[in-house]
Amino acid sequence: MAATASQSNLAGLPRRLVQDGIVSEQQLQDATEAAKKERLPLIAYIVSEGMADSRAVAVAASHEFGVPLLDLDAVEVDLDVVRAVDQNLITKHRVLPLVKRGKRLFLGISDPTNLQAIDDIKFATTLSIDPVVVEQDKLEERINSAIEAVDTSMGDLGDDDFDLENLDIGPDEEEDEIQKDDVEDAPVVRFVNKVLLDAIKRGASDVHFEPYEKIFRVRTRLDGVLSEVAQPPVALANKVCARLKVMSRMDIAERRVPQDGRIKMRLSKNRAIDFRVNTCPTLFGEKIVLRILDPSSAKLGIEMLGYEDHQRLMYEKHLAKPYGMILVTGPTGSGKTVSLYTGLNLLNTVDRNISTAEDPAEINLPGINQVNVNPKVGLTFASALKAFLRQDPDVIMVGEIRDLETAEIAIKAAQTGHLVLSTLHTNDAPKTLTRMVDMGVMPYAIATSVSLIIAQRLARRLCDNCKEVRDVPREALEKEGFTAEELDAGVTIFGPKDKGCKVCNDGYKGRLGIFQVMEVSEAMGRIIMEGGNAMQIAERAAQEGVIDLRQAGLNKVKDGVTSLEEVNRVTIE
């Protein structure tokens, strides 16, 4: 009776082990005390001391709690999934991330009642956790081998090892050391470094740190779409903010006004990544956004941007001209900078003097004289342009034409034997010409200087590994803009696989450009000088064979490289 009464005090897996005769009650009591002293999970201690057979414990746990049983010898651990979880949590709780399916993470665990481990990893990853019972001895072996493999391999980041606490990371300047007394909190340092490394590995373009009244969230923009990646405790918001401001050489005491900075993260001897950093005071703290600047994007080659063959040839033709103005238009985040830098990279030869005025310079290109405008000290786009014209330029790039003075100087430069590249914020190519008229530029100056306009958008590219054929009715395709001739010839529509596959993000991987490339012809020049509107220019462009952004997007759908949903997202106004 005493034994029965004593057993009734047991709960969960220990009670099942005693009931099945796997361990005695006395052994269990001794093991519980010893495990506490050694700070080990109870099951890990029982198996490591040889008190019970690992297989028998796993079977008992599976039967008791209805959790699936898995033999680790039959699976191969995905190191990318292991990297997604903080190693401290893995070693602390002795669990192993096995497989990720969408928003679900399958977690190898020897004791499914270890709710603390499940909750901690759920919080850290923001994923739904599905526990899977595995044998303790095999689990220990796999945890050690997986962590060792992760430590010696950071995927595509490079060949060197990385220490999250000791990354060479700091301002984009090699000057004086700055004091970091209050922001060298090791957990904060590791958290920030891990977020930045994960963003680089996934190919994100931006990282957002956002404090609110009751939550503090971290989001990344991947292929143009924002998604939440972490929700650390609200108490960490100020520490994370201070850490990022020190790294980017900002004033950590100033919280009332926006600040700009830059971070250089050196991953290895041969690879470094730059971040452009901006802070903005909000109701509950400073929101910080980091733009990841990838120098390799300027060296992709014009063939990789997504131009149709005739569009690419048109761009190259006007880049080869000694004078004139090329304008690239589109909303923020549409890839204008990459298009301009790709053109500059083609022009970057030893016999050309190239100067750029940017706010700020995003990609460093050796051989090109790049200037960051600074209105606070009087260095505006207009003043930089005036200086360039006294420096014997061949090619000038202006980050953005924002005012009449900048527009007039740029046009004069294009008219006096210089090739000028710049951007404007308009929705399509024809509206760019009327926008310049609205700014106050004389119509005849526009007609005689602007030679090419490229309007563009960025759409997500379908994953080649898992894209699926969609059955779309003919009537629906006609409403979307496909012609009867195209449909008669046969059009296959592809779409993303639900939740995607292991190599993509929800059925998409990477992005591609959708372009409208319009050469400003003599007929268009006459329309401008006669006071015509954007609609008349668009009609003339269509007569000359220029396809609009919508048709360019539908061509990408016909080619099977993106989906109809994506084209609708980026081209419907």
XYZ file of C-alpha atoms in Angstrom:
573
model
C 0.000 0.000 0.000
C 2.885 2.353 0.868
C 4.419 1.846 -2.556
C 1.108 2.544 -4.250
C 0.582 5.687 -2.214
C 4.089 6.804 -3.020
C 3.616 6.144 -6.755
C 0.514 8.325 -6.689
C 2.787 11.290 -5.948
C 4.539 10.750 -9.277
C 3.250 12.374 -12.440
C 3.925 12.444 -16.147
C 6.660 10.357 -17.677
C 8.330 9.316 -14.335
C 5.097 7.664 -13.211
C 4.839 5.764 -16.501
C 8.434 4.570 -16.195
C 7.784 3.204 -12.696
C 4.472 1.594 -13.731
C 6.134 -0.155 -16.692
C 8.964 -1.391 -14.464
C 11.604 0.448 -16.482
C 13.033 1.999 -13.297
C 12.234 1.497 -9.622
C 10.718 4.229 -7.535
C 13.852 4.463 -5.403
C 16.042 4.801 -8.489
C 13.765 7.550 -9.738
C 13.986 9.474 -6.445
C 17.775 9.196 -6.400
C 17.986 10.202 -10.047
C 15.737 13.231 -9.510
C 17.996 14.608 -6.752
C 21.187 13.873 -8.665
C 19.851 15.413 -11.886
C 18.985 18.615 -10.035
C 22.496 18.842 -8.602
C 24.085 18.330 -12.007
C 21.499 20.558 -13.727
C 20.533 17.874 -16.218
C 17.090 16.868 -17.498
C 15.843 13.816 -15.562
C 15.548 11.553 -18.616
C 19.043 12.518 -19.784
C 20.451 11.579 -16.378
C 18.582 8.252 -16.176
C 19.812 7.131 -19.594
C 23.372 8.438 -19.198
C 23.764 6.565 -15.871
C 22.490 3.331 -17.400
C 19.407 3.136 -15.139
C 17.080 2.543 -18.086
C 17.193 1.555 -21.738
C 16.870 4.582 -23.996
C 14.567 2.802 -26.430
C 12.237 1.647 -23.664
C 11.974 5.178 -22.248
C 11.137 6.606 -25.686
C 8.435 3.967 -26.326
C 6.895 4.624 -22.900
C 6.852 8.377 -23.520
C 5.249 7.928 -26.924
C 2.500 5.650 -25.592
C 1.811 7.745 -22.487
C 1.333 11.065 -24.268
C 0.342 10.046 -27.802
C 3.358 11.771 -29.333
C 4.899 10.229 -32.494
C 8.056 8.139 -32.021
C 10.942 8.651 -34.452
C 14.171 6.750 -34.960
C 16.884 9.372 -35.517
C 18.955 6.855 -37.484
C 16.310 7.042 -40.207
C 16.429 10.816 -40.737
C 18.987 13.386 -41.798
C 18.978 16.566 -39.729
C 18.568 19.782 -41.765
C 21.356 22.127 -40.624
C 19.447 25.166 -41.916
C 16.646 24.284 -39.497
C 19.144 23.852 -36.648
C 20.651 27.271 -37.457
C 17.204 28.833 -37.154
C 17.139 28.075 -33.400
C 19.476 29.648 -30.845
C 22.157 27.092 -29.920
C 21.859 28.124 -26.279
C 18.266 26.847 -26.245
C 19.257 23.587 -27.912
C 22.045 22.860 -25.429
C 20.060 24.083 -22.430
C 16.982 21.937 -23.079
C 18.744 19.101 -24.967
C 16.303 19.164 -27.880
C 16.927 19.096 -31.630
C 15.053 20.935 -34.425
C 14.443 18.359 -37.150
C 12.244 19.639 -39.973
C 10.407 22.880 -40.809
C 7.174 22.731 -42.788
C 5.710 26.184 -43.391
C 5.110 27.649 -39.940
C 5.528 24.293 -38.144
C 8.764 23.104 -36.569
C 9.169 19.413 -35.674
C 11.258 19.144 -32.519
C 13.106 16.006 -31.410
C 12.682 15.609 -27.651
C 13.107 12.740 -25.192
C 10.576 14.027 -22.643
C 7.412 15.518 -24.218
C 6.402 16.950 -20.812
C 9.286 19.412 -21.031
C 6.899 22.258 -21.788
C 9.491 24.894 -20.891
C 11.668 23.799 -23.808
C 8.726 23.827 -26.212
C 7.553 27.275 -25.043
C 11.048 28.808 -25.194
C 11.672 27.624 -28.754
C 8.172 28.609 -29.852
C 8.802 32.132 -28.525
C 12.258 32.393 -30.081
C 11.222 31.148 -33.541
C 7.566 32.313 -33.661
C 6.776 28.869 -35.125
C 4.238 26.260 -34.076
C 6.138 23.425 -32.336
C 5.287 19.744 -32.969
C 7.227 17.531 -30.517
C 8.511 14.146 -31.709
C 9.790 11.580 -29.181
C 13.311 10.295 -29.891
C 15.763 8.112 -27.976
C 17.860 10.050 -25.471
C 21.251 8.554 -26.367
C 20.748 9.124 -30.090
C 19.430 12.620 -29.372
C 22.591 13.548 -27.462
C 24.783 12.243 -30.258
C 22.843 14.130 -32.929
C 22.760 17.394 -30.936
C 26.545 17.355 -30.551
C 27.204 16.530 -34.205
C 24.652 19.075 -35.476
C 26.062 21.909 -33.358
C 29.594 21.041 -34.429
C 28.509 21.062 -38.091
C 26.741 24.406 -37.675
C 29.767 25.927 -35.960
C 32.034 24.994 -38.850
C 29.632 25.923 -41.634
C 27.560 29.063 -42.131
C 25.960 27.922 -45.371
C 26.629 30.299 -48.245
C 28.084 33.078 -46.119
C 31.693 32.026 -46.580
C 34.368 29.584 -45.615
C 35.347 31.049 -42.241
C 33.820 30.364 -38.840
C 31.658 33.065 -37.266
C 31.394 33.903 -33.589
C 28.145 35.728 -32.935
C 29.671 37.516 -29.951
C 32.906 38.541 -31.682
C 31.958 39.425 -35.255
C 34.007 42.285 -36.648
C 31.067 44.632 -36.874
C 30.876 48.377 -36.578
C 30.669 51.708 -38.382
C 31.599 51.963 -42.031
C 34.770 53.808 -41.048
C 38.069 52.706 -39.639
C 38.635 55.595 -37.260
C 38.592 56.106 -33.506
C 37.291 53.461 -31.154
C 34.030 54.419 -29.474
C 32.861 53.562 -25.968
C 30.338 50.726 -25.745
C 30.121 50.350 -21.954
C 26.350 50.287 -21.707
C 25.542 48.217 -24.786
C 27.933 45.267 -24.561
C 25.267 43.078 -22.910
C 26.169 39.640 -24.341
C 22.577 38.424 -24.966
C 21.749 41.657 -26.794
C 24.947 41.473 -28.870
C 24.210 37.867 -29.845
C 20.578 38.646 -30.642
C 21.399 41.599 -32.903
C 24.195 39.727 -34.679
C 21.974 36.687 -35.217
C 19.140 38.783 -36.679
C 21.527 40.495 -39.094
C 23.237 37.250 -40.127
C 19.906 35.497 -40.652
C 18.695 38.399 -42.792
C 21.822 38.192 -44.970
C 21.530 34.406 -45.313
C 17.868 34.574 -46.338
C 18.555 37.305 -48.888
C 16.459 39.992 -47.161
C 16.680 43.611 -48.295
C 15.621 45.363 -45.073
C 15.397 44.694 -41.329
C 12.870 46.555 -39.135
C 13.154 46.855 -35.331
C 9.785 48.176 -34.119
C 8.881 49.046 -30.496
C 5.221 49.245 -29.462
C 3.481 49.642 -26.121
C 3.241 45.933 -25.309
C 5.353 44.211 -27.954
C 8.719 44.628 -29.651
C 8.889 42.974 -33.040
C 11.510 42.374 -35.689
C 10.521 42.073 -39.342
C 12.515 41.467 -42.516
C 11.599 42.282 -46.100
C 12.219 39.268 -48.313
C 11.440 39.473 -52.028
C 9.561 42.703 -51.378
C 7.257 41.311 -48.669
C 7.595 42.029 -44.943
C 7.277 39.171 -42.456
C 7.824 38.921 -38.712
C 10.880 36.919 -37.643
C 11.103 37.568 -33.904
C 9.260 39.137 -31.005
C 11.799 39.668 -28.201
C 10.742 40.999 -24.781
C 9.691 44.669 -24.736
C 12.322 45.324 -22.069
C 15.052 44.675 -24.659
C 13.869 47.393 -27.058
C 16.030 50.202 -25.662
C 19.110 47.970 -25.337
C 18.772 46.711 -28.914
C 18.291 50.283 -30.117
C 21.400 51.480 -28.224
C 23.456 48.582 -29.595
C 22.468 49.378 -33.200
C 23.140 53.101 -32.726
C 26.624 52.455 -31.353
C 27.386 50.068 -34.227
C 26.353 52.754 -36.748
C 28.139 55.620 -34.946
C 25.054 57.561 -33.920
C 24.416 59.663 -30.825
C 22.835 57.176 -28.411
C 21.689 60.002 -26.111
C 19.665 61.705 -28.867
C 16.214 60.122 -29.135
C 14.124 63.075 -30.302
C 15.139 63.377 -33.960
C 15.826 60.894 -36.779
C 19.432 59.871 -37.335
C 21.294 58.201 -40.210
C 24.266 55.887 -39.962
C 26.069 53.026 -41.593
C 27.334 49.645 -40.385
C 29.966 47.392 -41.909
C 29.751 43.714 -40.917
C 32.900 41.848 -41.824
C 31.991 38.179 -42.227
C 35.417 36.984 -43.263
C 38.683 38.281 -44.690
C 37.160 38.444 -48.138
C 33.548 39.400 -47.522
C 31.858 42.343 -45.832
C 28.259 43.523 -45.859
C 27.140 47.141 -45.439
C 23.942 48.307 -43.784
C 22.355 51.732 -44.191
C 20.699 52.580 -40.866
C 17.944 55.077 -40.031
C 16.236 55.778 -36.716
C 12.841 57.441 -36.299
C 11.306 58.414 -32.923
C 7.872 56.851 -32.380
C 5.410 56.850 -29.488
C 7.099 53.980 -27.664
C 10.740 54.319 -28.660
C 12.887 54.561 -31.759
C 12.081 52.461 -34.778
C 15.255 51.406 -36.586
C 15.356 50.224 -40.187
C 18.466 48.740 -41.772
C 18.846 48.492 -45.558
C 21.184 45.663 -46.549
C 23.509 46.897 -49.275
C 24.867 44.152 -51.487
C 27.708 45.331 -53.768
C 27.320 42.190 -55.887
C 23.885 43.368 -57.093
C 25.551 45.993 -59.286
C 27.619 43.280 -60.953
C 24.815 40.895 -61.835
C 25.033 41.805 -65.492
C 22.252 43.454 -67.450
C 21.053 40.051 -68.701
C 20.049 39.053 -65.154
C 17.742 42.002 -64.457
C 14.779 40.684 -66.452
C 14.775 42.939 -69.535
C 13.246 41.582 -72.721
C 15.892 41.291 -75.442
C 14.725 44.376 -77.345
C 14.515 46.378 -74.092
C 18.048 45.414 -73.091
C 19.410 46.353 -76.504
C 17.631 49.715 -76.300
C 19.163 50.434 -72.854
C 22.643 49.439 -74.058
C 22.236 51.584 -77.200
C 21.530 54.731 -75.159
C 24.251 53.943 -72.611
C 26.698 53.938 -75.508
C 25.716 57.478 -76.560
C 28.104 60.266 -75.521
C 25.314 62.594 -74.343
C 21.631 62.649 -73.432
C 19.547 61.792 -70.375
C 18.354 58.354 -69.240
C 15.653 58.377 -66.558
C 14.604 55.375 -64.459
C 11.238 55.712 -62.719
C 9.151 53.774 -60.266
C 8.118 53.715 -56.605
C 10.513 53.181 -53.710
C 11.820 49.618 -53.682
C 11.256 48.972 -57.378
C 14.922 48.338 -58.187
C 15.792 51.689 -59.774
C 19.170 51.851 -58.030
C 20.218 48.417 -59.290
C 19.257 49.355 -62.876
C 21.302 52.545 -62.674
C 24.312 50.870 -61.076
C 24.218 48.089 -63.651
C 24.395 50.739 -66.369
C 27.225 52.536 -64.559
C 29.100 49.272 -64.233
C 28.957 48.842 -68.026
C 30.268 52.397 -68.476
C 32.972 52.096 -65.801
C 36.099 52.001 -67.949
C 39.463 53.682 -67.517
C 38.758 56.204 -70.303
C 35.607 57.664 -68.672
C 35.230 60.113 -65.778
C 32.072 59.129 -63.906
C 30.658 61.060 -60.942
C 27.504 60.367 -58.896
C 25.522 62.417 -56.367
C 23.414 60.205 -54.103
C 21.417 60.339 -50.875
C 23.187 58.259 -49.718
C 25.542 56.206 -51.898
C 24.261 52.662 -51.456
C 26.794 50.589 -53.371
C 30.506 51.282 -53.515
C 31.893 50.965 -57.048
C 35.680 51.422 -57.427
C 36.479 53.719 -60.342
C 33.424 55.922 -59.821
C 33.529 59.209 -57.879
C 30.587 58.969 -55.475
C 29.316 61.903 -53.404
C 26.817 61.791 -50.539
C 24.605 64.875 -50.603
C 24.293 66.692 -47.271
C 21.722 69.523 -47.320
C 22.690 70.535 -43.741
C 26.019 71.874 -45.007
C 24.709 73.049 -48.380
C 25.787 70.018 -50.409
C 22.591 69.431 -52.393
C 22.046 67.543 -55.647
C 22.181 70.869 -57.501
C 25.436 72.038 -55.884
C 27.046 68.618 -56.447
C 26.032 68.773 -60.129
C 27.570 72.231 -60.500
C 30.814 70.898 -59.029
C 30.789 67.873 -61.341
C 30.512 70.117 -64.410
C 33.789 71.777 -63.409
C 35.522 68.407 -63.073
C 35.642 67.358 -66.733
C 32.910 64.657 -66.499
C 31.873 62.145 -69.125
C 29.008 60.487 -67.210
C 26.958 61.969 -64.354
C 24.478 60.116 -62.177
C 22.016 62.024 -59.983
C 20.316 59.908 -57.332
C 16.976 61.660 -57.773
C 15.620 64.758 -59.514
C 13.530 66.386 -56.782
C 13.345 70.064 -57.735
C 13.485 72.447 -60.655
C 17.071 73.587 -60.024
C 18.424 70.028 -60.107
C 16.344 69.212 -63.208
C 17.570 72.281 -65.108
C 21.253 71.651 -64.327
C 20.916 67.963 -65.276
C 19.265 68.878 -68.579
C 21.932 71.449 -69.381
C 24.573 68.814 -68.704
C 22.829 66.394 -71.083
C 22.629 69.106 -73.745
C 26.330 70.008 -73.485
C 27.903 66.654 -74.259
C 27.440 64.627 -71.077
C 25.545 61.399 -70.449
C 23.239 61.916 -67.444
C 21.449 59.144 -65.543
C 18.857 59.823 -62.865
C 15.571 58.705 -61.260
C 12.109 60.166 -60.803
C 9.104 58.960 -58.823
C 6.392 58.428 -61.447
C 4.113 55.506 -62.247
C 5.102 54.916 -65.874
C 7.319 56.248 -68.646
C 4.870 58.674 -70.389
C 3.980 60.380 -67.085
C 7.683 61.086 -66.498
C 7.758 63.635 -69.305
C 4.670 65.507 -68.075
C 5.992 65.350 -64.506
C 9.071 67.315 -65.589
C 6.829 69.892 -67.242
C 4.875 70.164 -63.970
C 8.174 70.806 -62.148
C 8.710 73.859 -64.365
C 11.187 72.510 -66.938
C 10.690 74.055 -70.380
C 9.059 71.566 -72.806
C 11.643 72.155 -75.554
C 14.454 71.365 -73.075
C 12.825 68.045 -72.201
C 12.264 67.140 -75.853
C 15.899 67.817 -76.796
C 17.621 66.225 -73.790
C 15.688 63.197 -72.493
C 16.507 60.238 -74.723
C 15.292 57.145 -72.826
C 12.875 56.449 -69.969
C 12.679 53.137 -68.110
C 9.718 52.499 -65.812
C 10.032 49.417 -63.666
C 8.584 47.243 -60.918
C 9.894 44.225 -59.015
C 7.806 41.042 -58.805
C 8.568 37.857 -56.942
C 9.931 35.023 -59.068
C 8.174 31.640 -58.920
C 10.207 28.818 -57.443
C 11.280 26.521 -60.293
C 11.323 23.611 -57.886
C 7.662 23.651 -56.859
C 5.595 25.986 -59.087
C 2.262 24.519 -60.196
C 0.098 24.840 -63.302
C -3.102 26.804 -62.675
C -6.370 26.233 -64.510
C -7.668 29.737 -65.277
C -10.804 30.172 -67.472
C -10.300 31.886 -70.834
C -12.742 34.653 -69.917
C -10.731 35.497 -66.812
C -7.496 35.631 -68.799
C -9.105 37.984 -71.344
C -10.163 40.299 -68.505
C -6.607 40.272 -67.203
C -5.364 41.595 -70.547
C -4.345 38.573 -72.635
C -5.278 38.910 -76.303
C -7.354 36.371 -78.219
C -4.335 35.622 -80.426
C -2.191 34.803 -77.373
C -4.872 32.549 -75.912
C -5.433 30.772 -79.236
C -1.702 30.083 -79.414
C -1.874 28.559 -75.918
C -0.969 30.132 -72.581
C 0.098 28.089 -69.543
C -0.400 29.882 -66.236
C 1.769 28.918 -63.272
C 1.227 29.735 -59.623
C 3.032 29.195 -56.309
C 2.674 25.945 -54.400
C 0.813 26.422 -51.132
C 3.433 27.022 -48.385
C 6.198 26.409 -50.936
C 9.044 23.941 -50.491
C 12.305 23.760 -48.553
C 14.221 25.932 -51.041
C 11.749 28.847 -51.340
C 9.470 31.186 -49.416
C 5.759 30.431 -49.909
C 6.341 29.360 -53.502
C 8.615 32.246 -54.520
C 12.394 32.586 -54.664
C 14.047 35.835 -55.668
C 12.680 38.710 -57.723
C 12.688 39.853 -61.334
C 12.146 43.191 -63.013
C 9.145 44.214 -65.096
C 10.109 47.032 -67.450
C 8.636 49.615 -69.787
C 11.484 50.973 -71.921
C 10.464 54.041 -73.941
C 12.734 55.865 -76.364
C 11.711 59.526 -76.644
C 11.096 59.902 -80.365
C 10.699 63.092 -82.422
C 6.927 62.551 -82.478
C 6.829 62.384 -78.669
C 8.994 65.504 -78.505
C 6.456 67.374 -80.644
C 3.620 66.254 -78.344
C 5.528 67.615 -75.348
C 6.299 70.954 -77.009
C 2.649 71.308 -78.116
C 1.522 70.880 -74.507
C 0.233 67.315 -74.873
C -0.618 65.146 -71.885
C 0.627 61.755 -70.666
C -2.276 59.929 -72.346
C -1.311 61.276 -75.759
C 2.313 60.323 -75.185
C 1.248 56.806 -74.100
C -0.874 56.418 -77.259
C 2.080 57.451 -79.408
C 4.383 55.078 -77.526
C 1.968 52.198 -78.159
C 1.929 53.045 -81.882
C 5.736 52.853 -81.857
C 5.646 49.388 -80.280
C 6.401 50.289 -76.659
C 4.676 47.854 -74.301
C 3.349 49.193 -71.009
C 4.148 47.749 -67.569
C 0.972 45.674 -67.510
C 1.763 43.963 -70.812
C 5.388 43.455 -69.754
C 4.105 41.736 -66.613
C 1.740 39.496 -68.575
C 4.686 38.499 -70.779
C 6.490 37.305 -67.632
C 3.365 35.298 -66.691
C 3.350 33.708 -70.163
C 7.015 32.806 -69.715
C 6.112 31.014 -66.470
C 8.554 32.999 -64.326
C 5.997 34.762 -62.131
C 2.342 34.461 -61.210
C -0.717 36.445 -62.245
C -1.235 37.417 -58.596
C 2.230 38.980 -58.446
C 1.737 40.959 -61.656
C -1.597 42.228 -60.356
C 0.071 43.233 -57.082
C 2.761 45.371 -58.706
C 1.112 46.728 -61.869
C -2.549 47.443 -61.069
C -2.936 51.090 -60.020
